[in-house]
Amino acid sequence: QVQLVESGGGLVQPGGSLKLSCAASGFTFSMYAMGWFRQAPGKEREFVSAISWRGGSTDYTDSVKGRFAISRDNARNTVYLQMNGLTPEDTAVYYCAARFRVASTSVEDYPYWGQGTQVTVSS
């Protein structure tokens, strides 16, 4: 049974930082590309970042480049999203997702999803 469990979300002031974690189980984590997506109220789920199965390649949506950093620790079956310089526009539920080997920016390409963790950026 594949499980992805996000943690690390919360309330943070504009300009602040958070580090999200996603703990994986039930599959061979090191063989899967991992992605982070987010969904704000009334909006469609959108791509944020992805990392290749070997960890050597990363991708980011333009609005988070230079502020967010994705990483993975295959020994701990965990993927991370370091979020710096947060703005109210980053407020959303953040989801971790997994797909076999090849990373993608498309929601439809990921078969496995976590339950989400809320990130709220407000003063």
mmCIF file of C-alpha atoms in Angstrom:
data_model
loop_
_atom_site.group_PDB
_atom_site.id
_atom_site.type_symbol
_atom_site.label_atom_id
_atom_site.label_comp_id
_atom_site.label_asym_id
_atom_site.label_seq_id
_atom_site.Cartn_x
_atom_site.Cartn_y
_atom_site.Cartn_z
ATOM 1 C CA GLN A 1 0.000 0.000 0.000
ATOM 2 C CA VAL A 2 1.556 3.251 -1.170
ATOM 3 C CA GLN A 3 1.455 6.034 1.393
ATOM 4 C CA LEU A 4 2.741 9.602 1.240
ATOM 5 C CA VAL A 5 2.445 11.706 4.392
ATOM 6 C CA GLU A 6 3.211 15.426 4.304
ATOM 7 C CA SER A 7 4.179 17.471 7.335
ATOM 8 C CA GLY A 8 5.675 20.852 8.192
ATOM 9 C CA GLY A 9 2.915 23.185 7.092
ATOM 10 C CA GLY A 10 1.560 25.971 9.236
ATOM 11 C CA LEU A 11 1.065 29.705 9.609
ATOM 12 C CA VAL A 12 3.985 31.956 8.728
ATOM 13 C CA GLN A 13 4.431 35.692 8.180
ATOM 14 C CA PRO A 14 5.255 37.149 4.751
ATOM 15 C CA GLY A 15 8.966 36.810 4.082
ATOM 16 C CA GLY A 16 9.231 33.819 6.386
ATOM 17 C CA SER A 17 10.284 30.238 5.737
ATOM 18 C CA LEU A 18 8.912 26.732 6.106
ATOM 19 C CA LYS A 19 10.306 23.305 5.306
ATOM 20 C CA LEU A 20 7.818 20.672 4.195
ATOM 21 C CA SER A 21 8.528 16.955 4.440
ATOM 22 C CA CYS A 22 6.912 13.992 2.713
ATOM 23 C CA ALA A 23 7.518 10.530 4.150
ATOM 24 C CA ALA A 24 6.969 7.666 1.698
ATOM 25 C CA SER A 25 6.231 3.991 2.257
ATOM 26 C CA GLY A 26 4.874 0.989 0.370
ATOM 27 C CA PHE A 27 7.048 1.333 -2.734
ATOM 28 C CA THR A 28 10.687 1.549 -3.786
ATOM 29 C CA PHE A 29 11.168 5.241 -3.132
ATOM 30 C CA SER A 30 14.536 5.515 -4.893
ATOM 31 C CA MET A 31 12.949 4.416 -8.195
ATOM 32 C CA TYR A 32 10.342 7.200 -8.229
ATOM 33 C CA ALA A 33 10.394 10.825 -9.240
ATOM 34 C CA MET A 34 8.711 13.085 -6.703
ATOM 35 C CA GLY A 35 6.705 16.261 -7.097
ATOM 36 C CA TRP A 36 5.146 19.008 -5.017
ATOM 37 C CA PHE A 37 1.836 20.563 -6.062
ATOM 38 C CA ARG A 38 -0.434 23.084 -4.383
ATOM 39 C CA GLN A 39 -4.092 24.032 -4.466
ATOM 40 C CA ALA A 40 -5.587 27.288 -3.233
ATOM 41 C CA PRO A 41 -9.321 27.647 -2.486
ATOM 42 C CA GLY A 42 -11.324 27.961 -5.694
ATOM 43 C CA LYS A 43 -8.320 27.202 -7.898
ATOM 44 C CA GLU A 44 -7.019 24.150 -9.707
ATOM 45 C CA ARG A 45 -4.126 22.139 -8.352
ATOM 46 C CA GLU A 46 -0.870 23.426 -9.833
ATOM 47 C CA PHE A 47 2.703 22.273 -10.206
ATOM 48 C CA VAL A 48 5.306 23.669 -7.808
ATOM 49 C CA SER A 49 8.446 21.540 -8.053
ATOM 50 C CA ALA A 50 9.760 18.094 -8.987
ATOM 51 C CA ILE A 51 12.922 16.052 -8.511
ATOM 52 C CA SER A 52 14.212 13.126 -10.556
ATOM 53 C CA TRP A 53 14.480 9.610 -9.169
ATOM 54 C CA ARG A 54 18.272 9.950 -8.884
ATOM 55 C CA GLY A 55 18.028 13.436 -7.387
ATOM 56 C CA GLY A 56 20.252 14.988 -10.038
ATOM 57 C CA SER A 57 17.615 17.096 -11.769
ATOM 58 C CA THR A 58 15.057 19.533 -10.366
ATOM 59 C CA ASP A 59 12.300 21.669 -11.836
ATOM 60 C CA TYR A 60 10.306 24.636 -10.492
ATOM 61 C CA THR A 61 7.394 26.728 -11.599
ATOM 62 C CA ASP A 62 8.522 30.281 -12.416
ATOM 63 C CA SER A 63 6.832 31.907 -9.431
ATOM 64 C CA VAL A 64 8.937 29.948 -6.900
ATOM 65 C CA LYS A 65 12.333 29.892 -8.634
ATOM 66 C CA GLY A 66 15.013 31.263 -6.353
ATOM 67 C CA ARG A 67 12.774 30.915 -3.293
ATOM 68 C CA PHE A 68 11.963 27.200 -3.028
ATOM 69 C CA ALA A 69 14.323 24.221 -3.087
ATOM 70 C CA ILE A 70 13.346 20.578 -3.475
ATOM 71 C CA SER A 71 15.567 17.778 -2.195
ATOM 72 C CA ARG A 72 15.333 14.107 -1.308
ATOM 73 C CA ASP A 73 16.930 11.658 1.094
ATOM 74 C CA ASN A 74 16.485 8.172 -0.317
ATOM 75 C CA ALA A 75 17.907 6.561 2.831
ATOM 76 C CA ARG A 76 15.011 8.080 4.772
ATOM 77 C CA ASN A 77 12.375 7.697 2.019
ATOM 78 C CA THR A 78 11.666 11.414 2.331
ATOM 79 C CA VAL A 79 11.357 14.363 -0.024
ATOM 80 C CA TYR A 80 11.551 17.970 1.193
ATOM 81 C CA LEU A 81 10.490 21.402 0.019
ATOM 82 C CA GLN A 82 12.376 24.307 1.571
ATOM 83 C CA MET A 83 10.253 27.438 1.148
ATOM 84 C CA ASN A 84 11.836 30.869 1.654
ATOM 85 C CA GLY A 85 10.587 34.384 1.055
ATOM 86 C CA LEU A 86 6.968 33.291 1.394
ATOM 87 C CA THR A 87 4.164 35.562 0.173
ATOM 88 C CA PRO A 88 0.382 35.433 0.643
ATOM 89 C CA GLU A 89 0.140 34.065 -2.914
ATOM 90 C CA ASP A 90 1.892 30.917 -1.669
ATOM 91 C CA THR A 91 -1.051 30.131 0.623
ATOM 92 C CA ALA A 92 -2.447 26.735 -0.369
ATOM 93 C CA VAL A 93 -2.666 23.089 0.547
ATOM 94 C CA TYR A 94 0.613 21.505 -0.539
ATOM 95 C CA TYR A 95 0.587 17.935 -1.852
ATOM 96 C CA CYS A 96 3.394 15.447 -2.314
ATOM 97 C CA ALA A 97 3.139 13.108 -5.319
ATOM 98 C CA ALA A 98 5.097 10.196 -6.805
ATOM 99 C CA ARG A 99 5.475 8.599 -10.231
ATOM 100 C CA PHE A 100 7.786 5.896 -11.551
ATOM 101 C CA ARG A 101 11.240 7.170 -12.598
ATOM 102 C CA VAL A 102 10.376 10.133 -14.855
ATOM 103 C CA ALA A 103 9.376 13.477 -13.359
ATOM 104 C CA SER A 104 6.510 15.529 -14.765
ATOM 105 C CA THR A 105 4.835 18.904 -14.245
ATOM 106 C CA SER A 106 1.363 17.489 -14.932
ATOM 107 C CA VAL A 107 -1.087 16.537 -12.182
ATOM 108 C CA GLU A 108 -2.481 13.782 -14.409
ATOM 109 C CA ASP A 109 0.873 11.980 -14.607
ATOM 110 C CA TYR A 110 1.158 11.249 -10.883
ATOM 111 C CA PRO A 111 -0.691 8.176 -9.574
ATOM 112 C CA TYR A 112 0.230 8.536 -5.896
ATOM 113 C CA TRP A 113 -0.653 11.471 -3.645
ATOM 114 C CA GLY A 114 -0.433 12.476 -0.025
ATOM 115 C CA GLN A 115 -3.228 14.023 2.011
ATOM 116 C CA GLY A 116 -1.817 17.544 1.857
ATOM 117 C CA THR A 117 -0.521 20.018 4.417
ATOM 118 C CA GLN A 118 -1.837 23.565 4.819
ATOM 119 C CA VAL A 119 0.520 26.504 4.327
ATOM 120 C CA THR A 120 -0.880 29.911 5.261
ATOM 121 C CA VAL A 121 1.161 33.074 4.714
ATOM 122 C CA SER A 122 -0.357 36.027 6.547
ATOM 123 C CA SER A 123 0.625 38.896 8.809
#
